[in-house]
Tab-separated table of C-alpha atoms and ligand atoms in Angstrom:
chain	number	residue	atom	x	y	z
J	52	UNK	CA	113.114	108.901	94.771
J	53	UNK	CA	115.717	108.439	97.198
J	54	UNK	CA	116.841	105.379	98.789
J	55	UNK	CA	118.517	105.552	102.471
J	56	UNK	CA	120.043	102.234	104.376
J	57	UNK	CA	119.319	101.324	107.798
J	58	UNK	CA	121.070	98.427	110.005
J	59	UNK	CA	120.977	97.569	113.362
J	60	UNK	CA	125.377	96.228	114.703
J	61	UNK	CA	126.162	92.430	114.298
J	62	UNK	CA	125.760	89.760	117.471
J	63	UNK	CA	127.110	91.560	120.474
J	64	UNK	CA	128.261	89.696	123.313
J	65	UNK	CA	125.279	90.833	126.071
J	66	UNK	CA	122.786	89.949	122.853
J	67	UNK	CA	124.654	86.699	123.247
J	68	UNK	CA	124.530	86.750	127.186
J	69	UNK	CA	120.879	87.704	126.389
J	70	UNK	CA	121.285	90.713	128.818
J	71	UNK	CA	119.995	93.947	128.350
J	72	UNK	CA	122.181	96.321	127.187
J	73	UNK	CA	120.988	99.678	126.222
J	74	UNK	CA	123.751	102.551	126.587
J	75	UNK	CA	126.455	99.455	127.473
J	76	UNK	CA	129.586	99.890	125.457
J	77	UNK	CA	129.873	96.013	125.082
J	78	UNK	CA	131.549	94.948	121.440
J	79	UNK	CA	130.662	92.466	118.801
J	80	UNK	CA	131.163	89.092	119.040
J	81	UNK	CA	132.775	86.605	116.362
J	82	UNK	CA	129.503	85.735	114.710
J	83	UNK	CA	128.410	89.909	115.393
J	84	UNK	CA	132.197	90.980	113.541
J	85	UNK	CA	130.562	88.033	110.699
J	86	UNK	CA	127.031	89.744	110.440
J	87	UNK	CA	128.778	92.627	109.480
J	88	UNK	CA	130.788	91.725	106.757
J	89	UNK	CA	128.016	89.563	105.459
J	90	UNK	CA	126.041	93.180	105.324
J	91	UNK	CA	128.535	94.584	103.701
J	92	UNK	CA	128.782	91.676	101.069
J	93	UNK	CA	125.250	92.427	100.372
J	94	UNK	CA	125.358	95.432	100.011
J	95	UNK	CA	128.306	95.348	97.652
J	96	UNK	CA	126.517	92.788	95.953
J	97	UNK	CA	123.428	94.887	95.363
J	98	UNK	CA	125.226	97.810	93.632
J	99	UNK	CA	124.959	99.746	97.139
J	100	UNK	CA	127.362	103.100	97.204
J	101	UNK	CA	126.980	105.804	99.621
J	102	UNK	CA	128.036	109.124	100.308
J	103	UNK	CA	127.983	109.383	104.006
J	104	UNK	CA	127.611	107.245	107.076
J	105	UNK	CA	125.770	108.118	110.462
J	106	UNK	CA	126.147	106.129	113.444
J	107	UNK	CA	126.201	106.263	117.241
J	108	UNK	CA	129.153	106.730	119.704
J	109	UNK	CA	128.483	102.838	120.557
J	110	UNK	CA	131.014	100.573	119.471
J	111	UNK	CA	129.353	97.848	118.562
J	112	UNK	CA	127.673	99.848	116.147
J	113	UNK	CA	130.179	101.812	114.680
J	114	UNK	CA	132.749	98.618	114.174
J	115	UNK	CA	129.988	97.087	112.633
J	116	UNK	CA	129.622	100.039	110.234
J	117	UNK	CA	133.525	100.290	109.446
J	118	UNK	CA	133.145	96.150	108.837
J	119	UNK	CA	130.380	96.517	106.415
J	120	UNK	CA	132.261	99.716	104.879
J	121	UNK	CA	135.669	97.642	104.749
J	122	UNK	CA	133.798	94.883	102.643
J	123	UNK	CA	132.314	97.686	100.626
J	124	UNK	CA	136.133	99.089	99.926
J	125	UNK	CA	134.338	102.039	101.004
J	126	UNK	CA	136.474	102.929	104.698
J	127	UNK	CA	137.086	106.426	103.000
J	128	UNK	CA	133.443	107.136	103.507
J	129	UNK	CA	132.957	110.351	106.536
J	130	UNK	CA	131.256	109.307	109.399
J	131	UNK	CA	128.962	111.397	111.922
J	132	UNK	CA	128.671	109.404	114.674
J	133	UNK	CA	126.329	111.240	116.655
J	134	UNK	CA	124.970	109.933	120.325
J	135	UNK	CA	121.014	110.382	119.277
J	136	UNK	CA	121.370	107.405	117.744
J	137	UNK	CA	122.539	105.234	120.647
J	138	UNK	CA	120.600	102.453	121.901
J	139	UNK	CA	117.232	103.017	123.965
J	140	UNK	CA	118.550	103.617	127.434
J	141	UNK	CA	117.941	100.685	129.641
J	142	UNK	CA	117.921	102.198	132.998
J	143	UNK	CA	118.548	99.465	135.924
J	144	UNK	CA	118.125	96.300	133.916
J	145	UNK	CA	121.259	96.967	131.899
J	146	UNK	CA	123.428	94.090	132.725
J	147	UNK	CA	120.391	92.120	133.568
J	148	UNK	CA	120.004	88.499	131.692
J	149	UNK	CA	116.557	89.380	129.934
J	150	UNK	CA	115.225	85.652	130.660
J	151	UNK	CA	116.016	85.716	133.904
J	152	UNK	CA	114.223	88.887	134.436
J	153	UNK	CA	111.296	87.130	132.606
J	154	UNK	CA	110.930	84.421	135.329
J	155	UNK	CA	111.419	87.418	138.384
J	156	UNK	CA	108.980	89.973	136.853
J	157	UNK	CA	106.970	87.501	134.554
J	158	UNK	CA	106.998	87.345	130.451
J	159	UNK	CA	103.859	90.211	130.415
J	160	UNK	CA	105.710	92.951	132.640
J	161	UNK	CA	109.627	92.620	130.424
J	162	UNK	CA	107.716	93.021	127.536
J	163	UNK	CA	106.213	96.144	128.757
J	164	UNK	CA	109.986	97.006	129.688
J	165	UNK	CA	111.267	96.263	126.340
J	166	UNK	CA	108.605	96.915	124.055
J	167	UNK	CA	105.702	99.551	125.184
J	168	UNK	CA	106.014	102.913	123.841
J	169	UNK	CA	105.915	105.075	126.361
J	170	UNK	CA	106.650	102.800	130.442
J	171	UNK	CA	110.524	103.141	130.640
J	172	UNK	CA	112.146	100.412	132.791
J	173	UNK	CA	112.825	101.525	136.266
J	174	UNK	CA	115.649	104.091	136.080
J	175	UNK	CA	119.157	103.491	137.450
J	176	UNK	CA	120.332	105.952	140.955
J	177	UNK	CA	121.530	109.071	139.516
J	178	UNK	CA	125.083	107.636	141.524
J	179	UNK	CA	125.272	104.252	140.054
J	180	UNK	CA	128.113	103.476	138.641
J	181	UNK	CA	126.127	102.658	135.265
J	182	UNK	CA	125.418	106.295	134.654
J	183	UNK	CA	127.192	108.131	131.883
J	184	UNK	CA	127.423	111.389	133.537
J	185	UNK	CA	131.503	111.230	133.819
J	186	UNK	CA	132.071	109.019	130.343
J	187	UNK	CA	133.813	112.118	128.172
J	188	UNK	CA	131.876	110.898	124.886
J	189	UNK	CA	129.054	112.844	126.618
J	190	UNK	CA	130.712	115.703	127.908
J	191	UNK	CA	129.541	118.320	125.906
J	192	UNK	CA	125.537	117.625	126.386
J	193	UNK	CA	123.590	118.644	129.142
J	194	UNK	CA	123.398	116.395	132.420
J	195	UNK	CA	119.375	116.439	131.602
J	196	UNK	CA	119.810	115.318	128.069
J	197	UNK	CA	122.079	112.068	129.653
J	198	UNK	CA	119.312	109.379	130.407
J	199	UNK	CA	118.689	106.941	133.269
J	200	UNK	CA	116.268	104.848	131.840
J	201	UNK	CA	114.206	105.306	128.426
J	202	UNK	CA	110.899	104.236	126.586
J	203	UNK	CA	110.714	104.418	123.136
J	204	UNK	CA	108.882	107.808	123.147
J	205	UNK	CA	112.071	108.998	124.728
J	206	UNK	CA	113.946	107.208	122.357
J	207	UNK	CA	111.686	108.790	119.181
J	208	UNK	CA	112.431	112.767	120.900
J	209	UNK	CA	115.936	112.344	121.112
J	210	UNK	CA	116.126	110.569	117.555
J	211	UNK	CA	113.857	112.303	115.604
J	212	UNK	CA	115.400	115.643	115.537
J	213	UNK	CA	118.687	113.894	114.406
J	214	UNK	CA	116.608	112.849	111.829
J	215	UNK	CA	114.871	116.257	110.751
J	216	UNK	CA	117.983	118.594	111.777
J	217	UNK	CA	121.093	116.326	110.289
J	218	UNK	CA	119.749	113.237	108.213
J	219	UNK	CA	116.889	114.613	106.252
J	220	UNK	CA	118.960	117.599	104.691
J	221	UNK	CA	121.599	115.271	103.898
J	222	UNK	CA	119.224	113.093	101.871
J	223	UNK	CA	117.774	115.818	100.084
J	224	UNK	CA	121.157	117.419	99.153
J	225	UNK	CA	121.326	114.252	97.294
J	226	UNK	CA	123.692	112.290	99.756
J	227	UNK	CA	123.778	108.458	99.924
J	228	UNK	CA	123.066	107.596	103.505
J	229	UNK	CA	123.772	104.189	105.406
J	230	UNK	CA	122.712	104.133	109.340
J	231	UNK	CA	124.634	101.845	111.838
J	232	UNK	CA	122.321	101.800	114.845
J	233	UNK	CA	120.510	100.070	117.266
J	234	UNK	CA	117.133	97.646	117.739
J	235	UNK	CA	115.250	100.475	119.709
J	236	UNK	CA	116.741	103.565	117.839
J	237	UNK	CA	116.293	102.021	114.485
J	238	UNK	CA	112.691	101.259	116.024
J	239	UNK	CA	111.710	104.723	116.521
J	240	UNK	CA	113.237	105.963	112.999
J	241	UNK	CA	111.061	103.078	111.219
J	242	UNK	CA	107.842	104.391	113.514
J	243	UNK	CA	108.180	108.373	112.957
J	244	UNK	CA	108.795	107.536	109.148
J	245	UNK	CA	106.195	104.805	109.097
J	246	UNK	CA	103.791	106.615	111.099
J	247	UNK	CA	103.554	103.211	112.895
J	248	UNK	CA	100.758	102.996	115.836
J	249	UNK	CA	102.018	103.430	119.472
J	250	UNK	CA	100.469	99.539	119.803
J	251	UNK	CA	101.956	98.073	116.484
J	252	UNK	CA	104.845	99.365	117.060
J	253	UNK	CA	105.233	96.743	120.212
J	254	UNK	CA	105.202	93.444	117.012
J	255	UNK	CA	108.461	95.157	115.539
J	256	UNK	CA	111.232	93.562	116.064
J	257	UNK	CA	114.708	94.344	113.801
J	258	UNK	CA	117.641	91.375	113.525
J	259	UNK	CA	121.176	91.881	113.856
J	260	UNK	CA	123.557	92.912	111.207
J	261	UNK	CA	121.007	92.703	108.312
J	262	UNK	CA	120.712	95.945	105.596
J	263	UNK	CA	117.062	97.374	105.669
J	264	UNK	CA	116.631	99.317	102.489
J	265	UNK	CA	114.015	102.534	102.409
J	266	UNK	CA	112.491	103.647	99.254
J	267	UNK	CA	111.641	106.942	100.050
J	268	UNK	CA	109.587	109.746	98.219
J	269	UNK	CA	110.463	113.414	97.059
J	270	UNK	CA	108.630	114.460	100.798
J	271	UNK	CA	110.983	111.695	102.293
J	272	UNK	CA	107.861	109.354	102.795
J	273	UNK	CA	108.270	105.582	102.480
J	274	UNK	CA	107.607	104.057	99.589
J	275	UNK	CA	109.128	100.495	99.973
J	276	UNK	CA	111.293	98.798	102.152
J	277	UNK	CA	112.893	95.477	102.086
J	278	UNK	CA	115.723	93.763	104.016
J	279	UNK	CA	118.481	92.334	101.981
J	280	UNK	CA	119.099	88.628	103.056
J	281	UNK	CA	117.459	85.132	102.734
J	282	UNK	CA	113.425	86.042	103.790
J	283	UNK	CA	113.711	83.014	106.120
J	284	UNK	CA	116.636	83.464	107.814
J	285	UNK	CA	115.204	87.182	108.683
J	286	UNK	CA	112.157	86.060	109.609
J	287	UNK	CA	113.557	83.386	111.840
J	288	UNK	CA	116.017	85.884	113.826
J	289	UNK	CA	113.136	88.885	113.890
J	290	UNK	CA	111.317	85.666	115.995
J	291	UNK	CA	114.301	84.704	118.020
J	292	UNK	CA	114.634	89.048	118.712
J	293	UNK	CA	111.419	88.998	119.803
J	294	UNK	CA	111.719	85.717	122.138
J	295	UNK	CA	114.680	86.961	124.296
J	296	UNK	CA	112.800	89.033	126.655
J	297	UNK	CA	110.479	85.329	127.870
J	298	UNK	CA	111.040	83.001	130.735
J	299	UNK	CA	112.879	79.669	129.854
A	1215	LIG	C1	119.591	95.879	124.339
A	1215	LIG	O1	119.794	97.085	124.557
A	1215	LIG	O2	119.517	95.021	125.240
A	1215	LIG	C2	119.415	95.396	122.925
A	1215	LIG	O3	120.288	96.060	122.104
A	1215	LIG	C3	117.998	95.597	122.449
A	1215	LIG	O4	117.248	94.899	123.317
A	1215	LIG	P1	115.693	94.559	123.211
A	1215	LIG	O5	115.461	93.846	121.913
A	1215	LIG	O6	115.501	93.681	124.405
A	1215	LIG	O7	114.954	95.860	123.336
């Protein structure tokens, strides 16, 4: 059996702004830079030890992976931080204040936006400054590989070969994986591996800085898996996730 370690970064400051943020390099805030060392308390608590770390080229996910690792006296760990695992792409709402959005467009059509599987929000000008065609952590991919906007299903084909290509060897060549990532990107790992429905998948909904622990088989199937944390307290901010996107 192995066992592989997902989280999504601490508080940033556009999920405190409540904007979307998508490929938006913002950083963590105070409570975000807290998350993350409370993840990495957990996990030290828990017996945790890993062999390698994957994360994206975001920094609000990678500092909260080297905050989680500090707490784990594990900064020695290597680190692939590979862009695949960046956020779902956000297209012209990035920078947009999700509730406001709400009351424009309505509650029904941003949760289409942030939550359908395969409608991408409308997609930002191919000129606007927004695009990451000249930002040199992307200069080595393809201009049709760098999005404009994204759906999940996007999300899942850029993702999922990460997964089968880099991710899945490393697991079965025994390493001990953790994954610093993102809401949406963490979404489509947990529905490939899940084999969640194209309509469930819209009710799930992952919290901030919190260590979600797969159990998974000898064919890398999940057995088990179980955040570490107070139930409630997960429960409560999977609910507050999910109510971002709705008028006030
Ligand atoms: C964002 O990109 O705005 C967040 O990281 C995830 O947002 P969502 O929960 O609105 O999809």
């Amino acid at each position: 059996m192995y066992k592989i370690v997902f989280m999504r970064h601490g508080e940033s400051t556009w999920n405190l702004s409540n904007r979307f943020t998508g490929w938006t390099d913002v950083d963590l805030t105070e409570k975000g830079i807290n998350e993350a060392k409370q993840a990495g308390k957990l996990l030290k608590e828990g017996g945790y030890t890993f062999d390698l770390a994957y994360t994206s080229v975001l920094k609000r996910a990678v500092r909260t992976l080297w905050l989680a690792l500090d707490e784990m006296d594990m900064m020695y760990l290597p680190i692939k931080n590979d862009w695949r695992l960046n956020e779902r792409h956000y297209g012209a709402l990035q920078g947009l204040d999700k509730a406001e959005t709400a009351a424009k467009y309505g509650d029904q059509q941003v949760l289409v936006w942030r939550r359908s599987y395969d409608t991408p929000p409308p997609a930002l000008e191919p000129t606007d400054d927004r695009a990451s065609f000249n930002d040199p952590r992307y200069a080595g991919l393809r201009k049709e590989q760098i999005p404009l906007t994204e759906c999940l299903k996007d999300t899942v084909a850029r993702v999922v070969p990460a997964w089968d290509e880099e991710i899945a060897p490393a697991i079965r060549a025994g390493k001990k994986i953790i994954i610093s990532a993102h809401g949406n990107s963490l979404r489509a790992l947990i529905k490939m591996l899940d084999g969640i429905s194209d309509d469930d998948i819209v009710g799930l909904n992952i919290p901030n800085g919190t260590p979600l622990v797969y159990e998974l088989d000898e064919n890398l199937k999940p057995i088990r898996h179980y955040y570490l944390g107070d139930a409630d307290a997960i429960a409560a901010a999977q609910a507050a996730v999910a109510n971002q996107g709705k008028a006030k």
